[in-house]
Amino acid sequence: MSLAIQQISYIHPDNETLFRDIHLIVNKGEKVALLGPNGCGKSTLLQIIRKEILPTEGEIISSSAPYYVPQHFGQYDTLSVAQALRIDRKLKALYAILAGDAAAEYFDQLDDDWSIEERSRAALSGWGLEHIAFDQPFASLSGGEKTKVFLAGLQIHTPEIILMDEPSNHLDAQSRQKLYQFISSSPATILVVSHDITLLNQLSFMVELGKEGITAYGGNYDFYKAQKQLQLEALQSSLEEKEKELRLAKKIARETAERKQKHEVRGKKQKEKSGVGKMAMDTLQDKAEKSASKLKDVHEEKNGQLQKGIEELRKALPDNRAMKVDFNASALHTGKILIKAEAIQFGYSEIPLFINPLSFTIRSGDRWVIKGNNGSGKTTLIKLITGQLSPTGGEIERADFTYLYIDQEYSLVRNELTVYEQAEQYNSRHFAEHEVKMLLSRYLFPYGSWDKPCAKLSGGEKMRLAFCCLMIGNQKPDMIILDEPTNNLDVQSIEVITAVIKEYKGTVVAVSHDGWFVGEIGVREVLELIKNS
């Protein structure tokens, strides 16, 4: 055993339960994915495992201190690269000893790790960070460079237990491949929170976190998804069976009541004809009413039990079944030239951005992906395509077409608005208020969330709200441009946006390092960018 999570519960200070009674044992060398929708507490559980925060109940037992690759880096921005890597004290001791200071404290700090500088430099170089100095401010690095610093630390410290929180979020395709190879070959015990399906398929075990605990699935993500589909089909079948049973029970109750009423009417008439006295008639009627009430109670109890079972089954079914985004087809005929670029170049200074001028043609119905390492000009190229920038060399021709730009922050959703106010911004068809709210509910924004500030929405919630707005506005773009659309989303939200783009009939241009997403949406053309160094 490397890591044991024993009966862990966490309740927020406002008494909201995040999760309860989590129990998980990760054996030495196992590679486990921690899955669950945004907001279910995955990152919080990692903090508890690291003993950064205390659980409400339970305890963590680990064979050694875990090494952590974070998703967010704000807490490290006041540090140097060496401090973030936790090698600063050893380097200081090494430099002091080499300078002739033989103080015992320096030898204690170094702990015979004479190769610390050489190993650390080699580890950074292995991730393409040879240009970074140990004393460089960590805050000066890009998101991708910050992630790579922590990944380099794996080689420096060779930990027994590794925790990773969205490690591929800021990495380019080449660095992602390096990460996948490390995970596959590492002998360490690894627990990963990730939305990267290619990465998840490198792992041998999936655990899904929910409020009531953890559900374990042996196998990689594809196996997990197949098992979830079987569960979904079984739940759907049970729901349909219960609904059928309830309809039948209501029919039987209705028919029984009708027969009893007819029988009582006939009996009453017969007794009146036979001269039964009023007192005897009242007694018989009282008995009949009590019998009918008892029978009604029996039927209502059975119907209530069936209704309760139906509600429980509906709660167990995933919410995103309700979501469907139907973009109208583009009015442009397939094959129409939308963008024609001839030897285009761009530069903010005299140095051109691209190592070679770019020439390409985008036609209606095409599906392109733009690839390139961090800083190679992918976002700049998007601005050239949309006309926000003009090339500094070459020519680019644009036809008249409409486009929708979806960036990784879903910035078409305005943080200063509430959920309802955001939806109303797109209400060009003048839907009544209750109709807008009905559409919000369809996109999983029920009563109680309409006044929630958009600034407090997760990435997946912003994605759903963005698509809801597009449906309210009945927008039908000729081209959808996606800039790292799967960053900051949970796996379930990624599957939703993937399904939407697969269904869309127009032109798609995507900037993405997510190989699974690119394959799923049917990309046929690739534009690889190389930065002019």
XYZ file of C-alpha atoms in Angstrom:
533
model
C 0.000 0.000 0.000
C 1.278 3.465 -0.951
C -1.780 5.577 -0.159
C -4.907 4.996 1.940
C -7.856 7.410 2.077
C -9.913 6.290 5.059
C -13.512 7.479 5.634
C -12.710 11.040 4.509
C -15.543 13.596 4.615
C -15.361 17.308 3.917
C -18.009 19.865 4.872
C -17.616 23.529 3.907
C -17.759 26.183 6.654
C -21.309 27.018 5.438
C -22.265 23.373 6.280
C -22.548 22.294 2.635
C -21.267 18.721 2.252
C -18.721 18.411 -0.534
C -18.252 14.643 -0.173
C -18.807 12.019 2.500
C -17.134 8.793 3.638
C -14.479 8.545 0.926
C -12.506 5.305 1.130
C -9.776 4.385 -1.359
C -6.577 2.345 -1.248
C -3.969 2.910 -3.979
C -1.349 0.183 -4.039
C 2.306 0.687 -4.859
C 2.842 1.412 -8.550
C -0.873 1.783 -9.393
C -1.936 4.603 -11.725
C -5.363 5.940 -10.876
C -7.572 8.669 -12.364
C -9.886 10.677 -10.115
C -12.989 11.597 -12.129
C -16.082 13.674 -11.427
C -17.833 16.844 -12.622
C -16.423 20.318 -11.917
C -17.115 21.297 -8.336
C -17.409 17.780 -6.904
C -14.237 18.227 -4.824
C -11.428 16.530 -6.760
C -8.876 19.294 -6.137
C -9.989 19.559 -2.510
C -9.388 15.838 -2.033
C -5.869 16.249 -3.452
C -5.281 19.067 -0.937
C -6.433 16.772 1.875
C -4.117 13.981 0.684
C -1.232 16.483 0.733
C -2.364 17.528 4.251
C -2.682 21.110 3.083
C -6.208 21.219 4.517
C -7.822 19.003 7.145
C -10.832 16.791 6.435
C -13.981 17.058 8.541
C -13.647 13.334 9.275
C -11.245 10.508 8.454
C -7.507 10.279 7.871
C -4.870 9.930 5.153
C -2.106 7.316 5.430
C 0.760 7.436 2.930
C 4.100 5.635 2.743
C 5.872 8.918 1.873
C 5.094 12.576 1.220
C 3.415 12.963 -2.194
C 4.920 15.135 -4.945
C 2.315 17.522 -6.365
C 1.940 18.906 -9.894
C -0.644 21.714 -9.465
C -3.246 23.089 -11.856
C -3.016 26.671 -10.553
C 0.237 28.432 -9.703
C -0.697 31.653 -7.901
C 0.727 30.500 -4.570
C 4.151 30.012 -6.185
C 4.397 33.354 -7.984
C 6.331 35.019 -5.142
C 9.029 32.319 -5.367
C 12.040 31.717 -7.587
C 12.182 28.667 -9.860
C 14.556 26.974 -7.382
C 12.186 27.652 -4.485
C 9.194 26.302 -6.427
C 11.262 23.157 -7.111
C 12.311 22.977 -3.434
C 16.010 22.808 -4.375
C 16.985 26.330 -3.270
C 18.486 25.332 0.104
C 20.595 22.549 -1.422
C 21.835 24.829 -4.201
C 22.709 27.540 -1.689
C 24.617 25.008 0.403
C 26.423 23.604 -2.654
C 27.497 27.055 -3.849
C 28.688 28.006 -0.339
C 30.775 24.816 0.001
C 32.273 25.248 -3.489
C 33.159 28.823 -2.508
C 35.152 27.466 0.445
C 32.634 27.758 3.299
C 32.888 24.487 5.278
C 30.125 25.276 7.801
C 28.444 22.104 9.093
C 24.966 23.484 8.369
C 25.729 23.568 4.638
C 26.838 19.932 4.604
C 23.659 19.006 6.514
C 21.499 20.877 4.004
C 23.248 19.344 0.995
C 22.978 15.832 2.506
C 25.622 14.453 0.111
C 23.491 15.419 -2.917
C 26.503 16.710 -4.847
C 24.784 16.279 -8.231
C 21.761 18.454 -7.366
C 22.699 21.288 -9.755
C 23.609 18.971 -12.605
C 20.477 16.829 -12.184
C 18.217 19.855 -11.883
C 19.680 21.506 -14.973
C 19.324 18.230 -16.949
C 15.703 17.838 -15.781
C 14.767 21.371 -16.886
C 16.571 20.877 -20.188
C 14.623 17.655 -20.748
C 11.432 19.709 -20.762
C 12.888 22.396 -23.052
C 13.609 24.839 -20.203
C 17.368 25.169 -20.617
C 16.912 28.941 -20.945
C 15.435 29.272 -17.443
C 17.682 30.279 -14.514
C 17.251 28.869 -11.012
C 16.927 32.365 -9.545
C 14.386 33.509 -12.173
C 11.026 34.657 -10.711
C 8.479 31.889 -11.134
C 5.829 34.516 -11.952
C 7.744 35.456 -15.129
C 7.073 32.049 -16.719
C 4.184 31.143 -19.028
C 1.533 28.643 -17.933
C 3.151 25.880 -19.976
C 6.614 26.660 -18.563
C 5.283 26.587 -14.994
C 3.777 23.143 -15.549
C 7.036 21.902 -17.077
C 9.032 23.144 -14.070
C 6.954 20.933 -11.794
C 7.195 18.026 -14.237
C 10.982 18.466 -14.254
C 10.824 18.169 -10.469
C 9.673 14.559 -10.901
C 13.075 13.702 -12.352
C 14.904 15.680 -9.660
C 13.092 14.202 -6.645
C 12.025 10.751 -8.010
C 9.032 10.582 -5.638
C 7.257 7.373 -4.677
C 3.792 8.985 -4.775
C 2.731 11.571 -7.377
C -0.428 13.706 -7.389
C -1.288 15.562 -10.615
C -4.063 18.124 -11.068
C -4.791 18.700 -14.780
C -1.092 18.299 -15.754
C -1.646 18.571 -19.532
C -3.757 21.754 -19.385
C -1.043 24.170 -20.605
C 1.140 21.736 -22.560
C 1.668 21.664 -26.305
C 1.354 18.392 -28.256
C 5.043 17.480 -27.993
C 5.106 18.025 -24.222
C 1.881 16.050 -23.812
C 3.497 13.077 -25.521
C 6.429 13.329 -23.136
C 4.012 13.404 -20.191
C 2.155 10.329 -21.491
C 5.436 8.451 -21.858
C 6.467 9.369 -18.318
C 3.171 8.142 -16.873
C 3.356 4.870 -18.806
C 6.939 4.087 -17.774
C 7.088 5.485 -14.223
C 7.249 2.976 -11.338
C 5.673 5.561 -9.002
C 2.172 5.453 -7.547
C 0.212 8.091 -9.472
C -3.170 9.730 -8.749
C -4.314 12.086 -11.531
C -7.160 14.565 -11.906
C -7.471 15.187 -15.646
C -9.911 15.868 -18.474
C -7.369 14.655 -21.061
C -8.886 11.439 -22.421
C -5.639 10.366 -24.117
C -3.914 10.665 -20.728
C -6.763 8.872 -18.937
C -6.348 5.937 -21.294
C -2.741 5.574 -20.059
C -4.052 4.732 -16.579
C -5.222 1.376 -15.252
C -7.924 2.425 -12.798
C -10.728 5.025 -12.725
C -12.413 6.253 -9.523
C -15.424 8.561 -9.686
C -16.034 11.054 -6.874
C -19.519 12.032 -5.737
C -21.174 13.451 -2.606
C -21.881 9.999 -1.210
C -18.449 8.501 -1.854
C -16.263 6.939 -4.516
C -17.133 4.386 -7.181
C -14.200 2.394 -8.588
C -13.873 1.043 -12.132
C -11.026 -1.252 -13.141
C -9.541 -0.385 -16.529
C -8.790 2.778 -18.489
C -11.163 5.554 -19.534
C -12.583 3.709 -22.551
C -13.490 0.788 -20.250
C -15.004 3.195 -17.700
C -17.080 4.891 -20.398
C -18.391 1.515 -21.636
C -19.360 0.545 -18.073
C -21.102 3.884 -17.533
C -23.052 3.384 -20.748
C -24.217 -0.037 -19.560
C -25.278 1.523 -16.238
C -27.085 4.308 -18.082
C -28.954 1.820 -20.272
C -29.902 -0.241 -17.206
C -31.149 2.881 -15.379
C -33.105 4.001 -18.437
C -34.663 0.538 -18.762
C -35.576 0.505 -15.049
C -37.062 3.990 -15.361
C -39.221 2.997 -18.343
C -40.351 -0.172 -16.521
C -41.279 1.781 -13.370
C -43.180 4.394 -15.425
C -45.057 1.609 -17.215
C -45.835 -0.037 -13.865
C -47.108 3.281 -12.466
C -49.388 3.857 -15.475
C -50.802 0.335 -15.071
C -51.294 0.797 -11.307
C -53.174 4.064 -11.890
C -55.331 2.387 -14.530
C -56.166 -0.535 -12.213
C -56.951 1.866 -9.345
C -59.230 3.917 -11.600
C -61.024 0.846 -13.013
C -61.399 -0.673 -9.512
C -62.895 2.543 -8.174
C -65.314 2.766 -11.124
C -66.442 -0.868 -10.694
C -66.930 -0.393 -6.954
C -68.934 2.780 -7.511
C -71.208 1.034 -10.035
C -71.603 -1.945 -7.702
C -72.552 0.343 -4.796
C -75.108 2.237 -6.901
C -76.742 -1.029 -8.022
C -76.701 -2.409 -4.473
C -78.257 0.759 -3.090
C -81.110 0.641 -5.640
C -81.768 -3.042 -4.913
C -81.870 -2.434 -1.153
C -84.241 0.517 -1.635
C -86.576 -1.706 -3.682
C -86.444 -4.465 -1.074
C -87.440 -1.980 1.666
C -84.280 -1.857 3.752
C -84.655 0.750 6.529
C -82.792 4.098 6.574
C -80.655 3.186 9.595
C -79.568 -0.081 7.999
C -78.891 1.777 4.736
C -76.686 4.322 6.549
C -74.726 1.530 8.225
C -74.163 -0.236 4.898
C -73.126 3.051 3.244
C -70.668 3.785 6.072
C -69.087 0.339 5.661
C -68.853 0.850 1.884
C -67.175 4.245 2.313
C -64.641 2.821 4.788
C -63.914 -0.058 2.406
C -63.482 2.344 -0.514
C -61.207 4.620 1.555
C -59.067 1.665 2.623
C -58.765 0.462 -0.979
C -57.867 4.006 -2.085
C -55.153 4.195 0.572
C -53.674 0.896 -0.635
C -53.538 2.128 -4.234
C -52.124 5.518 -3.229
C -49.409 3.882 -1.135
C -48.393 1.646 -4.046
C -48.467 4.582 -6.469
C -46.437 6.696 -4.031
C -43.770 3.996 -3.752
C -43.585 3.712 -7.539
C -43.383 7.516 -7.919
C -40.572 7.687 -5.350
C -38.663 4.964 -7.208
C -39.089 6.869 -10.483
C -37.768 10.107 -8.937
C -34.722 8.295 -7.537
C -33.974 6.752 -10.947
C -34.311 10.136 -12.667
C -31.866 11.669 -10.175
C -29.387 8.871 -10.904
C -29.456 9.580 -14.643
C -26.795 12.121 -15.771
C -28.095 15.665 -16.283
C -26.338 16.207 -19.596
C -28.720 13.755 -21.314
C -31.109 16.712 -21.483
C -28.703 18.903 -23.416
C -28.920 19.132 -27.169
C -27.526 21.942 -29.302
C -28.942 22.196 -32.802
C -26.981 24.716 -34.857
C -28.748 25.447 -38.104
C -26.719 24.444 -41.139
C -24.627 27.146 -42.789
C -26.290 28.702 -45.814
C -22.977 28.569 -47.747
C -22.512 25.804 -50.301
C -19.854 23.207 -49.491
C -16.505 23.994 -51.067
C -16.910 27.794 -51.224
C -13.534 29.484 -50.572
C -13.737 31.409 -47.297
C -10.052 32.181 -46.657
C -7.196 32.204 -49.167
C -3.751 33.023 -47.735
C -0.708 33.493 -49.953
C 2.708 33.533 -48.214
C 1.414 35.502 -45.228
C 3.743 36.574 -42.420
C 3.318 38.569 -39.255
C 5.645 40.293 -36.824
C 5.276 42.746 -33.973
C 8.871 43.801 -34.651
C 11.271 43.317 -37.554
C 11.549 39.598 -36.640
C 8.830 37.562 -38.428
C 6.710 35.310 -36.189
C 6.545 32.238 -38.442
C 9.718 30.448 -39.562
C 8.162 30.131 -43.054
C 5.377 32.226 -44.654
C 1.982 30.491 -44.571
C -0.153 29.585 -47.567
C -3.500 27.798 -47.182
C -7.113 27.776 -48.373
C -10.102 27.196 -46.091
C -13.331 26.126 -47.810
C -16.864 25.860 -46.506
C -17.307 22.508 -44.778
C -13.577 22.044 -44.024
C -12.309 20.947 -40.612
C -8.877 22.320 -39.697
C -6.686 22.066 -36.636
C -3.898 24.572 -35.943
C -0.992 23.023 -34.062
C 2.231 24.404 -32.681
C 4.290 24.766 -29.537
C 3.534 27.493 -27.002
C 4.348 30.902 -28.487
C 4.321 29.715 -32.114
C 1.556 32.153 -33.118
C -1.645 30.086 -33.037
C -3.828 32.829 -31.530
C -2.221 35.407 -33.863
C -3.168 33.248 -36.855
C -6.778 33.117 -35.610
C -6.793 36.929 -35.558
C -5.433 36.995 -39.106
C -8.152 34.583 -40.243
C -10.915 36.656 -38.615
C -9.533 39.978 -39.846
C -8.651 41.365 -36.410
C -5.046 41.620 -37.641
C -3.561 42.195 -41.069
C -0.463 40.326 -42.258
C 2.822 42.212 -42.375
C 3.747 40.204 -45.463
C 1.820 38.331 -48.156
C -1.906 38.556 -48.848
C -5.043 37.100 -47.310
C -8.472 37.181 -48.985
C -11.666 36.673 -46.976
C -15.120 35.920 -48.355
C -18.246 37.241 -46.661
C -19.051 34.730 -43.917
C -20.156 34.710 -40.283
C -18.130 33.066 -37.561
C -18.399 32.209 -33.900
C -15.223 32.403 -31.830
C -15.147 30.243 -28.685
C -12.020 30.691 -26.584
C -10.893 28.552 -23.663
C -12.334 31.027 -21.144
C -15.753 31.193 -22.907
C -15.413 34.971 -22.751
C -18.642 35.573 -24.682
C -20.136 34.923 -21.223
C -19.793 38.230 -19.335
C -18.735 37.853 -15.705
C -20.544 40.985 -14.523
C -23.970 39.598 -15.544
C -26.172 37.003 -13.864
C -27.063 33.786 -15.675
C -30.488 35.142 -16.664
C -29.096 38.544 -17.717
C -26.520 36.777 -19.916
C -29.236 34.739 -21.622
C -31.389 37.836 -22.107
C -28.487 39.546 -23.956
C -29.023 37.022 -26.778
C -32.836 37.173 -26.776
C -33.117 38.680 -30.257
C -36.311 36.688 -30.922
C -38.048 38.401 -27.960
C -38.943 35.286 -25.997
C -41.042 35.897 -22.903
C -39.195 35.682 -19.572
C -40.657 32.266 -18.720
C -39.545 30.924 -22.133
C -35.941 32.094 -21.587
C -35.957 30.472 -18.152
C -37.366 27.269 -19.632
C -34.451 27.165 -22.099
C -32.003 27.826 -19.250
C -33.504 24.866 -17.377
C -33.006 22.705 -20.458
C -29.309 23.612 -20.308
C -29.176 22.594 -16.636
C -29.658 26.053 -15.120
C -32.721 25.493 -12.886
C -34.568 27.903 -10.623
C -32.071 29.090 -8.021
C -29.239 29.533 -10.532
C -30.816 32.296 -12.650
C -29.513 35.048 -10.326
C -26.062 33.466 -9.924
C -23.215 35.725 -11.154
C -21.501 34.354 -14.265
C -18.147 35.048 -12.563
C -18.896 32.157 -10.201
C -19.593 29.599 -12.953
C -17.177 26.745 -13.652
C -15.706 26.186 -17.109
C -18.303 23.538 -17.903
C -21.147 25.788 -16.743
C -19.877 28.665 -18.900
C -19.705 26.319 -21.874
C -23.323 25.234 -21.340
C -24.479 28.823 -20.884
C -22.648 29.929 -24.035
C -24.413 27.265 -26.103
C -27.754 28.125 -24.471
C -27.271 31.772 -25.511
C -26.550 30.706 -29.089
C -29.753 28.640 -29.147
C -31.799 31.551 -27.740
C -30.360 33.854 -30.412
C -30.865 31.228 -33.148
C -27.367 31.916 -34.426
C -26.152 29.884 -37.392
C -22.469 30.697 -37.967
C -20.758 29.662 -41.216
C -17.576 28.914 -39.234
C -16.880 27.950 -35.632
C -13.399 28.821 -34.353
C -12.284 27.042 -31.178
C -9.217 28.081 -29.161
C -8.260 25.222 -26.790
C -11.954 24.529 -26.096
C -11.361 21.519 -23.824
C -9.151 23.344 -21.314
C -10.832 24.017 -17.950
C -13.634 21.500 -18.617
C -14.435 18.227 -16.890
C -14.665 15.058 -18.983
C -18.476 15.125 -19.137
C -18.447 18.710 -20.471
C -15.784 17.790 -23.027
C -18.032 15.022 -24.317
C -20.904 17.526 -24.614
C -18.899 20.050 -26.656
C -17.444 17.227 -28.770
C -20.954 15.998 -29.599
C -22.037 19.555 -30.495
C -19.142 20.116 -32.905
C -19.592 16.664 -34.476
C -23.243 17.535 -35.233
C -22.418 20.988 -36.612
C -22.558 21.115 -40.438
C -20.405 24.192 -41.118
C -16.660 24.947 -41.151
C -14.516 24.256 -38.075
C -11.097 25.731 -37.259
C -9.679 24.500 -33.947
C -6.558 25.331 -31.984
C -6.099 22.236 -29.837
C -3.438 19.990 -28.368
C -6.086 17.465 -27.365
C -5.566 14.578 -29.797
C -8.739 12.770 -28.719
C -10.916 15.838 -29.336
C -9.289 16.553 -32.713
C -9.909 12.965 -33.832
C -13.503 12.908 -32.594
C -14.617 16.089 -34.419
C -13.347 14.759 -37.761
C -10.452 17.113 -38.527
C -9.083 16.518 -42.023
C -6.590 19.383 -42.459
C -3.628 20.273 -40.222
C -1.715 23.566 -40.148
C 1.524 23.169 -38.147
C 3.169 26.375 -36.929
C 6.864 26.709 -36.112
C 8.023 29.821 -34.312
C 10.901 31.747 -35.812
C 13.444 31.646 -32.947
